Short mmCIF file of C-alpha atoms and ligand atoms in Angstrom, two decimals:
data_model
loop_
_atom_site.label_atom_id
_atom_site.label_comp_id
_atom_site.label_asym_id
_atom_site.label_seq_id
_atom_site.Cartn_x
_atom_site.Cartn_y
_atom_site.Cartn_z
CA UNK P 1 0.05 -20.56 21.15
CA UNK P 2 -0.88 -24.18 20.46
CA UNK P 3 1.28 -27.19 21.35
CA UNK P 4 1.49 -28.22 17.71
CA UNK P 5 2.77 -24.87 16.47
CA UNK P 6 6.37 -24.47 15.43
CA UNK P 7 8.56 -22.17 17.50
CA UNK P 8 8.86 -19.97 14.41
CA UNK P 9 5.10 -19.59 14.13
CA UNK P 10 4.76 -18.84 17.83
CA UNK P 11 7.05 -15.85 17.40
CA UNK P 12 5.01 -14.21 14.63
CA UNK P 13 2.37 -11.56 15.19
CA UNK P 14 0.23 -11.58 12.07
CA UNK P 15 -0.83 -8.49 10.11
CA UNK P 16 -4.29 -7.16 10.87
CA UNK P 17 -5.96 -6.05 7.68
CA UNK P 18 -8.57 -3.30 7.81
CA UNK P 19 -12.02 -4.72 8.47
CA UNK P 20 -14.27 -5.86 5.60
CA UNK P 21 -17.53 -6.00 7.58
CA UNK P 22 -20.58 -7.75 6.12
CA UNK P 23 -23.13 -6.64 8.75
CA UNK P 24 -24.36 -3.48 7.01
CA UNK P 25 -23.48 -1.13 4.20
CA UNK P 26 -20.77 1.30 5.18
CA UNK P 27 -19.14 4.16 3.38
CA UNK P 28 -15.89 2.29 3.42
CA UNK P 29 -12.92 4.61 3.88
CA UNK P 30 -10.66 2.22 5.80
CA UNK P 31 -8.60 0.12 3.37
CA UNK P 32 -7.65 2.56 0.61
CA UNK P 33 -9.72 0.81 -2.01
CA UNK P 34 -10.46 2.80 -5.14
CA UNK P 35 -14.07 4.07 -5.13
CA UNK P 36 -14.35 3.76 -8.91
CA UNK P 37 -14.85 0.48 -10.79
CA UNK P 38 -11.98 -1.09 -12.71
CA UNK P 39 -11.75 -0.71 -16.49
CA UNK P 40 -14.81 -2.18 -18.25
CA UNK P 41 -12.38 -4.13 -20.40
CA UNK P 42 -11.37 -6.21 -17.38
CA UNK P 43 -14.85 -7.58 -16.79
CA UNK P 44 -15.44 -8.00 -20.53
CA UNK P 45 -12.32 -10.16 -20.69
CA UNK P 46 -13.27 -12.18 -17.59
CA UNK P 47 -16.65 -12.88 -19.19
CA UNK P 48 -14.90 -14.54 -22.13
CA UNK P 49 -13.06 -17.04 -19.94
CA UNK P 50 -13.81 -20.56 -21.17
CA UNK P 51 -13.67 -23.97 -19.54
CA UNK P 52 -10.43 -24.84 -21.36
CA UNK P 53 -8.74 -21.93 -19.68
CA UNK P 54 -9.95 -23.08 -16.27
CA UNK P 55 -9.12 -26.75 -16.88
CA UNK P 56 -5.47 -25.96 -17.49
CA UNK P 57 -2.84 -24.52 -15.19
CA UNK P 58 -2.11 -20.87 -15.88
CA UNK P 59 1.20 -19.77 -17.42
CA UNK P 60 3.54 -20.04 -14.38
CA UNK P 61 5.55 -17.11 -15.72
CA UNK P 62 2.55 -14.89 -16.60
CA UNK P 63 4.51 -13.91 -19.72
CA UNK P 64 1.76 -11.94 -21.42
CA UNK P 65 1.19 -9.88 -18.29
CA UNK P 66 4.92 -9.22 -17.89
CA UNK P 67 5.03 -8.07 -21.51
CA UNK P 68 2.12 -5.69 -20.95
CA UNK P 69 3.70 -4.23 -17.80
CA UNK P 70 7.15 -3.99 -19.42
CA UNK P 71 5.85 -2.20 -22.47
CA UNK P 72 3.76 0.19 -20.36
CA UNK P 73 6.81 1.18 -18.29
CA UNK P 74 9.31 0.94 -21.16
CA UNK P 75 11.32 -1.95 -19.66
CA UNK P 76 12.14 -5.52 -20.78
CA UNK P 77 9.84 -8.38 -19.69
CA UNK P 78 12.85 -9.84 -17.81
CA UNK P 79 12.75 -6.78 -15.55
CA UNK P 80 9.22 -7.60 -14.33
CA UNK P 81 8.16 -9.97 -11.55
CA UNK P 82 4.47 -10.64 -10.83
CA UNK P 83 2.73 -12.02 -7.76
CA UNK P 84 -0.55 -12.57 -5.94
CA UNK P 85 -0.88 -8.98 -4.73
CA UNK P 86 2.12 -6.87 -3.82
CA UNK P 87 1.96 -8.29 -0.28
CA UNK P 88 3.08 -11.61 -1.70
CA UNK P 89 5.72 -9.90 -3.85
CA UNK P 90 7.02 -8.15 -0.71
CA UNK P 91 7.10 -11.47 1.14
CA UNK P 92 9.44 -12.84 -1.54
CA UNK P 93 11.49 -9.62 -1.48
CA UNK P 94 12.22 -9.95 2.25
CA UNK P 95 13.23 -13.58 1.77
CA UNK P 96 15.32 -13.00 -1.36
CA UNK P 97 17.29 -9.81 -0.59
CA UNK P 98 17.43 -9.25 3.15
CA UNK P 99 19.44 -11.59 5.34
CA UNK P 100 20.40 -12.14 8.93
CA UNK P 101 23.85 -10.56 8.71
CA UNK P 102 22.70 -6.93 9.04
CA UNK P 103 19.45 -5.25 10.03
CA UNK P 104 16.86 -4.08 7.51
CA UNK P 105 15.99 -0.37 7.78
CA UNK P 106 12.58 1.23 7.41
CA UNK P 107 10.73 4.15 9.01
CA UNK P 108 9.21 3.88 12.50
CA UNK P 109 5.88 4.81 10.95
CA UNK P 110 5.22 2.87 7.77
CA UNK P 111 3.37 -0.12 6.35
CA UNK P 112 3.00 -2.37 9.38
CA UNK P 113 3.58 -5.50 7.33
CA UNK P 114 7.36 -4.83 7.11
CA UNK P 115 8.24 -5.88 10.69
CA UNK P 116 5.97 -8.89 10.25
CA UNK P 117 7.91 -10.12 7.21
CA UNK P 118 11.06 -9.66 9.28
CA UNK P 119 9.60 -11.89 12.00
CA UNK P 120 8.63 -14.48 9.39
CA UNK P 121 12.17 -14.70 8.05
CA UNK P 122 14.03 -14.11 11.32
CA UNK P 123 15.47 -10.76 10.19
CA UNK P 124 16.54 -8.01 12.54
CA UNK P 125 15.47 -4.47 11.69
CA UNK P 126 15.96 -0.85 12.70
CA UNK P 127 13.03 1.54 12.63
CA UNK P 128 14.31 4.98 11.70
CA UNK P 129 12.15 7.80 13.06
CA UNK P 130 10.32 10.05 10.64
CA UNK P 131 10.93 13.74 11.25
CA UNK P 132 8.48 15.52 13.56
CA UNK P 133 6.43 16.47 10.49
CA UNK P 134 6.40 12.82 9.34
CA UNK P 135 8.95 13.12 6.53
CA UNK P 136 11.53 10.49 5.63
CA UNK P 137 14.96 12.09 5.95
CA UNK P 138 17.48 10.08 3.83
CA UNK P 139 20.37 11.51 5.88
CA UNK P 140 19.13 9.58 8.92
CA UNK P 141 19.66 6.23 7.11
CA UNK P 142 22.96 4.35 7.52
CA UNK P 143 25.40 3.98 4.64
CA UNK P 144 25.68 0.24 5.04
CA UNK P 145 22.86 -1.96 6.26
CA UNK P 146 21.01 -5.13 5.38
CA UNK P 147 18.66 -3.31 3.00
CA UNK P 148 16.13 -0.50 3.06
CA UNK P 149 12.43 -0.53 2.31
CA UNK P 150 10.39 2.65 1.97
CA UNK P 151 6.75 3.06 1.01
CA UNK P 152 6.51 6.09 -1.28
CA UNK P 153 4.17 7.83 -0.77
CA UNK P 154 4.50 6.49 2.76
CA UNK P 155 1.65 4.68 4.46
CA UNK P 156 -0.22 5.60 6.55
CA UNK P 157 1.01 9.20 6.41
CA UNK P 158 0.65 9.81 2.65
CA UNK P 159 3.82 11.90 2.51
CA UNK P 160 5.85 11.71 -0.68
CA UNK P 161 9.66 11.61 -0.91
CA UNK P 162 11.26 13.02 -4.08
CA UNK P 163 13.08 10.42 -6.22
CA UNK P 164 16.18 12.68 -6.11
CA UNK P 165 16.31 12.01 -2.34
CA UNK P 166 16.03 8.27 -2.95
CA UNK P 167 18.95 8.53 -5.39
CA UNK P 168 21.15 9.63 -2.49
CA UNK P 169 20.30 6.43 -0.61
CA UNK P 170 20.88 4.25 -3.67
CA UNK P 171 24.30 5.75 -4.26
CA UNK P 172 25.35 5.46 -0.64
CA UNK P 173 24.21 1.82 -0.29
CA UNK P 174 25.58 0.09 -3.40
CA UNK P 175 25.83 -3.28 -1.63
CA UNK P 176 22.26 -3.55 -0.42
CA UNK P 177 18.88 -3.60 -2.10
CA UNK P 178 16.64 -0.56 -1.72
CA UNK P 179 12.99 -1.38 -2.18
CA UNK P 180 10.49 1.35 -2.97
CA UNK P 181 6.91 0.22 -2.33
CA UNK P 182 4.91 2.43 -4.69
CA UNK P 183 1.42 1.14 -3.82
CA UNK P 184 0.13 4.76 -3.95
CA UNK P 185 2.40 6.33 -6.54
CA UNK P 186 -0.31 6.79 -9.19
CA UNK P 187 -2.22 9.35 -7.10
CA UNK P 188 0.26 12.15 -7.72
CA UNK P 189 3.84 11.19 -6.86
CA UNK P 190 6.72 10.59 -9.30
CA UNK P 191 7.83 6.97 -9.67
CA UNK P 192 11.41 5.71 -9.24
CA UNK P 193 10.93 3.40 -12.25
CA UNK P 194 13.00 5.67 -14.56
CA UNK P 195 16.00 5.12 -12.22
CA UNK P 196 15.98 1.32 -12.55
CA UNK P 197 18.39 1.12 -15.51
CA UNK P 198 20.90 3.23 -13.58
CA UNK P 199 20.78 1.37 -10.23
CA UNK P 200 21.18 -2.42 -10.02
CA UNK P 201 20.17 -2.27 -6.32
CA UNK P 202 16.79 -0.58 -6.88
CA UNK P 203 13.57 -2.58 -6.79
CA UNK P 204 10.20 -0.87 -7.28
CA UNK P 205 7.04 -2.67 -6.13
CA UNK P 206 3.57 -1.71 -7.33
CA UNK P 207 0.04 -3.10 -7.17
CA UNK P 208 -3.15 -3.11 -9.20
CA UNK P 209 -5.15 -2.97 -5.95
CA UNK P 210 -5.30 0.78 -5.48
CA UNK P 211 -4.87 2.86 -8.62
CA UNK P 212 -6.40 0.23 -10.92
CA UNK P 213 -9.34 -0.63 -8.65
CA UNK P 214 -8.51 -4.36 -8.56
CA UNK P 215 -7.90 -5.19 -4.89
CA UNK P 216 -10.08 -8.29 -5.32
CA UNK P 217 -8.09 -9.68 -8.26
CA UNK P 218 -4.80 -9.85 -6.27
CA UNK P 219 -2.10 -8.72 -8.67
CA UNK P 220 1.14 -6.96 -7.73
CA UNK P 221 4.50 -6.65 -9.44
CA UNK P 222 8.12 -5.70 -8.92
CA UNK P 223 10.40 -3.93 -11.40
CA UNK P 224 14.18 -4.03 -11.31
CA UNK P 225 17.26 -5.13 -13.18
CA UNK P 226 17.46 -8.77 -14.31
CA UNK P 227 19.61 -9.94 -11.37
CA UNK P 228 17.00 -8.92 -8.80
CA UNK P 229 14.10 -10.29 -10.83
CA UNK P 230 15.84 -13.67 -11.27
CA UNK P 231 16.26 -13.78 -7.48
CA UNK P 232 12.55 -13.19 -6.98
CA UNK P 233 11.72 -15.96 -9.48
CA UNK P 234 13.77 -18.43 -7.40
CA UNK P 235 11.96 -17.31 -4.23
CA UNK P 236 8.60 -17.70 -5.95
CA UNK P 237 9.39 -21.08 -7.49
CA UNK P 238 10.38 -22.42 -4.10
CA UNK P 239 6.93 -21.48 -2.77
CA UNK P 240 4.19 -21.55 -5.45
CA UNK P 241 4.70 -21.86 -9.20
CA UNK P 242 1.25 -20.47 -10.01
CA UNK P 243 0.61 -17.45 -7.79
CA UNK P 244 -1.57 -15.82 -10.44
CA UNK P 245 -4.61 -17.65 -11.77
CA UNK P 246 -5.67 -17.41 -15.41
CA UNK P 247 -8.39 -14.91 -14.52
CA UNK P 248 -5.99 -12.67 -12.65
CA UNK P 249 -3.51 -12.72 -15.53
CA UNK P 250 -6.16 -12.02 -18.17
CA UNK P 251 -7.85 -9.25 -16.17
CA UNK P 252 -4.59 -7.59 -15.18
CA UNK P 253 -3.45 -7.34 -18.81
CA UNK P 254 -6.64 -5.43 -19.69
CA UNK P 255 -6.21 -3.13 -16.71
CA UNK P 256 -2.60 -2.30 -17.62
CA UNK P 257 -3.53 -1.66 -21.23
CA UNK P 258 -6.46 0.64 -20.41
CA UNK P 259 -4.33 3.60 -19.45
CA UNK P 260 -7.04 6.22 -20.01
CA UNK P 261 -9.41 4.63 -17.54
CA UNK P 262 -7.02 4.48 -14.62
CA UNK P 263 -5.60 7.93 -15.26
CA UNK P 264 -9.13 9.30 -15.15
CA UNK P 265 -9.95 7.50 -11.88
CA UNK P 266 -6.70 8.40 -10.11
CA UNK P 267 -7.11 12.00 -11.31
CA UNK P 268 -10.57 12.22 -9.76
CA UNK P 269 -9.32 10.70 -6.49
CA UNK P 270 -6.43 13.19 -6.31
CA UNK P 271 -8.78 16.09 -7.00
CA UNK P 272 -11.20 14.94 -4.29
CA UNK P 273 -8.29 14.49 -1.84
CA UNK P 274 -7.05 18.04 -2.35
CA UNK P 275 -10.55 19.48 -2.04
CA UNK P 276 -11.24 17.44 1.11
CA UNK P 277 -7.93 18.47 2.62
CA UNK P 278 -8.91 22.14 2.30
CA UNK P 279 -12.34 21.51 3.87
CA UNK P 280 -10.83 19.62 6.82
CA UNK P 281 -8.33 22.40 7.52
CA UNK P 282 -11.35 24.70 7.66
CA UNK P 283 -12.97 22.43 10.26
CA UNK P 284 -9.94 22.69 12.53
CA UNK P 285 -8.14 19.49 11.54
CA UNK P 286 -4.42 18.99 11.09
CA UNK P 287 -3.91 17.27 7.75
CA UNK P 288 -0.62 15.61 6.82
CA UNK P 289 0.18 16.62 3.22
CA UNK P 290 -0.63 13.55 1.12
CA UNK P 291 -0.02 12.40 -2.44
CA UNK P 292 -1.78 9.09 -1.76
CA UNK P 293 -5.47 8.13 -1.89
CA UNK P 294 -5.94 8.82 1.82
CA UNK P 295 -5.45 11.56 4.39
CA UNK P 296 -4.08 11.29 7.95
CA UNK P 297 -5.92 13.82 10.07
CA UNK P 298 -6.33 14.83 13.69
CA UNK P 299 -8.62 17.20 15.48
CA UNK P 300 -7.54 19.60 18.19
CA UNK P 301 -10.27 18.64 20.63
CA UNK P 302 -11.79 15.27 19.68
CA UNK P 303 -9.69 12.15 20.13
CA UNK P 304 -9.00 9.95 17.15
CA UNK P 305 -10.48 6.83 18.69
CA UNK P 306 -13.68 8.74 19.47
CA UNK P 307 -13.85 9.99 15.87
CA UNK P 308 -13.37 6.45 14.62
CA UNK P 309 -16.14 5.08 16.86
CA UNK P 310 -18.63 7.88 16.20
CA UNK P 311 -18.10 7.63 12.45
CA UNK P 312 -18.56 3.87 12.63
CA UNK P 313 -21.88 4.29 14.44
CA UNK P 314 -22.94 6.56 11.59
CA UNK P 315 -22.00 3.97 8.96
CA UNK P 316 -18.63 5.39 7.96
CA UNK P 317 -15.51 3.28 8.38
CA UNK P 318 -12.08 4.86 8.70
CA UNK P 319 -8.80 3.44 10.06
CA UNK P 320 -7.49 4.10 13.54
CA UNK P 321 -3.99 2.93 14.47
CA UNK P 322 -3.34 2.47 18.15
CA UNK P 323 0.40 2.93 17.62
CA UNK P 324 3.08 5.34 18.91
CA UNK P 325 3.12 8.83 17.36
CA UNK P 326 -0.01 8.28 15.25
CA UNK P 327 -2.66 7.38 17.83
CA UNK P 328 -3.95 10.97 17.60
CA UNK P 329 -4.79 10.47 13.93
CA UNK P 330 -7.34 8.68 11.82
CA UNK P 331 -6.62 7.66 8.26
CA UNK P 332 -9.38 8.38 5.78
CA UNK P 333 -9.36 6.76 2.34
CA UNK P 334 -10.59 8.98 -0.48
CA UNK P 335 -13.96 7.86 -1.82
CA UNK P 336 -16.17 9.49 -4.42
CA UNK P 337 -16.98 13.15 -4.06
CA UNK P 338 -20.44 12.16 -2.71
CA UNK P 339 -18.86 9.79 -0.14
CA UNK P 340 -16.60 12.56 1.06
CA UNK P 341 -19.41 15.12 1.30
CA UNK P 342 -21.24 12.63 3.53
CA UNK P 343 -18.05 12.07 5.52
CA UNK P 344 -17.53 15.82 5.97
CA UNK P 345 -21.11 16.42 7.09
CA UNK P 346 -20.78 13.69 9.73
CA UNK P 347 -17.33 14.57 10.99
CA UNK P 348 -18.40 18.22 11.11
CA UNK P 349 -21.32 17.30 13.39
CA UNK P 350 -19.17 15.05 15.57
CA UNK P 351 -16.45 17.63 16.09
CA UNK P 352 -18.96 20.45 16.65
CA UNK P 353 -20.54 18.38 19.45
CA UNK P 354 -17.11 17.46 20.81
CA UNK P 355 -15.83 21.00 20.80
CA UNK P 356 -18.93 22.34 22.56
CA UNK P 357 -18.11 20.05 25.49
CA UNK P 358 -14.65 21.51 25.38
CA UNK P 359 -12.75 18.51 26.63
CA UNK P 360 -10.82 15.80 24.98
CA UNK P 361 -11.51 12.10 25.39
CA UNK P 362 -15.09 12.31 26.59
CA UNK P 363 -17.80 10.34 24.91
CA UNK P 364 -19.90 12.59 22.78
CA UNK P 365 -23.66 12.92 22.64
CA UNK P 366 -24.94 12.40 19.10
C1 PLP B 1 -2.08 -1.83 0.03
C2 PLP B 1 -0.61 -1.91 0.18
C3 PLP B 1 0.13 -3.00 -0.26
C4 PLP B 1 -0.51 -4.30 -0.67
O1 PLP B 1 -1.25 -4.29 -1.76
P1 PLP B 1 -1.78 -5.62 -2.42
O2 PLP B 1 -3.25 -5.52 -2.40
O3 PLP B 1 -1.27 -6.82 -1.66
O4 PLP B 1 -1.20 -5.57 -3.78
C5 PLP B 1 1.49 -2.95 -0.20
N1 PLP B 1 2.14 -1.89 0.33
C6 PLP B 1 1.47 -0.84 0.81
C7 PLP B 1 2.23 0.30 1.40
C8 PLP B 1 0.08 -0.83 0.77
O5 PLP B 1 -0.58 0.18 1.31
#
């Protein structure tokens, strides 16, 4: 706290992104980045950028990108909102659709940015517990509330909720917006996008960061009926008219249009995930069933924080959350098959050493 800070700022705890260390080369399995490069057409397009394009402001409405997204998902361009990563899109969503009159609902274990947006906008919220096996149970959500946001597949568990279950929530909450954050949907789940024309209170948020290997370009989008999208445009135009630069717009269009490339990459990631999951079960890990590009795992005898540290010393970064109910787990992003073979070899050695000591929470000899 600094004497010049506003009261509002003093009340916010900021999000802690996974580390992006520069000190050495890691096998980086901590921020759910895609291990494969983006479509070659993206870089080819960026290489054609000329000085005229940089001299001018970008299109504030990113119309060509909205057209590309709309035609890919069979919607109208007026049903697409774009932003500087889906984190920014979500920021506008919390401001535009959730208000102080009733609490926002989301799971107790989910993307940890949601409570932070609530703090930013002074919103109250209720965290609804996942079931003991980390599922979202729609019947535990209230019929009337200030809005619901669910990550599907959920983060950091990876568990997927069937769209038919989400339909129940949409029908029961006609007066509030239900936001489905589909950051990981392309790794095997079924999207709620086909339900948008039926439900005026459904907003689906996606990103190019994970399935399209473009975390560095910063492009996210929201899809919904016109009324919701117009609301997001007002939120955006009261904050920054040009959230997407010309390079981001141009690159994102190529990525959306190169369907084959991203389907190939997400297919490989899903295949590696399912193979890895089987191997980890064999090594004595509990693995939460995942349709995302990561696995949440725990070992019977070696503590999660110890696993995280020992892997880090060996040049492998994973994510450890020191949070209720999940502090026994580490989250492992799916890399290439070679990355994951290296990961398995190391975690196999670490747990073998840990198990031979036979106690939990001791520091392990390497
Ligand atoms: C990664 C992630 C995002 C943010 O992605 P951007 O890079 O900002 O587009 C949003 N929601 C969830 C659940 C995520 O895991």
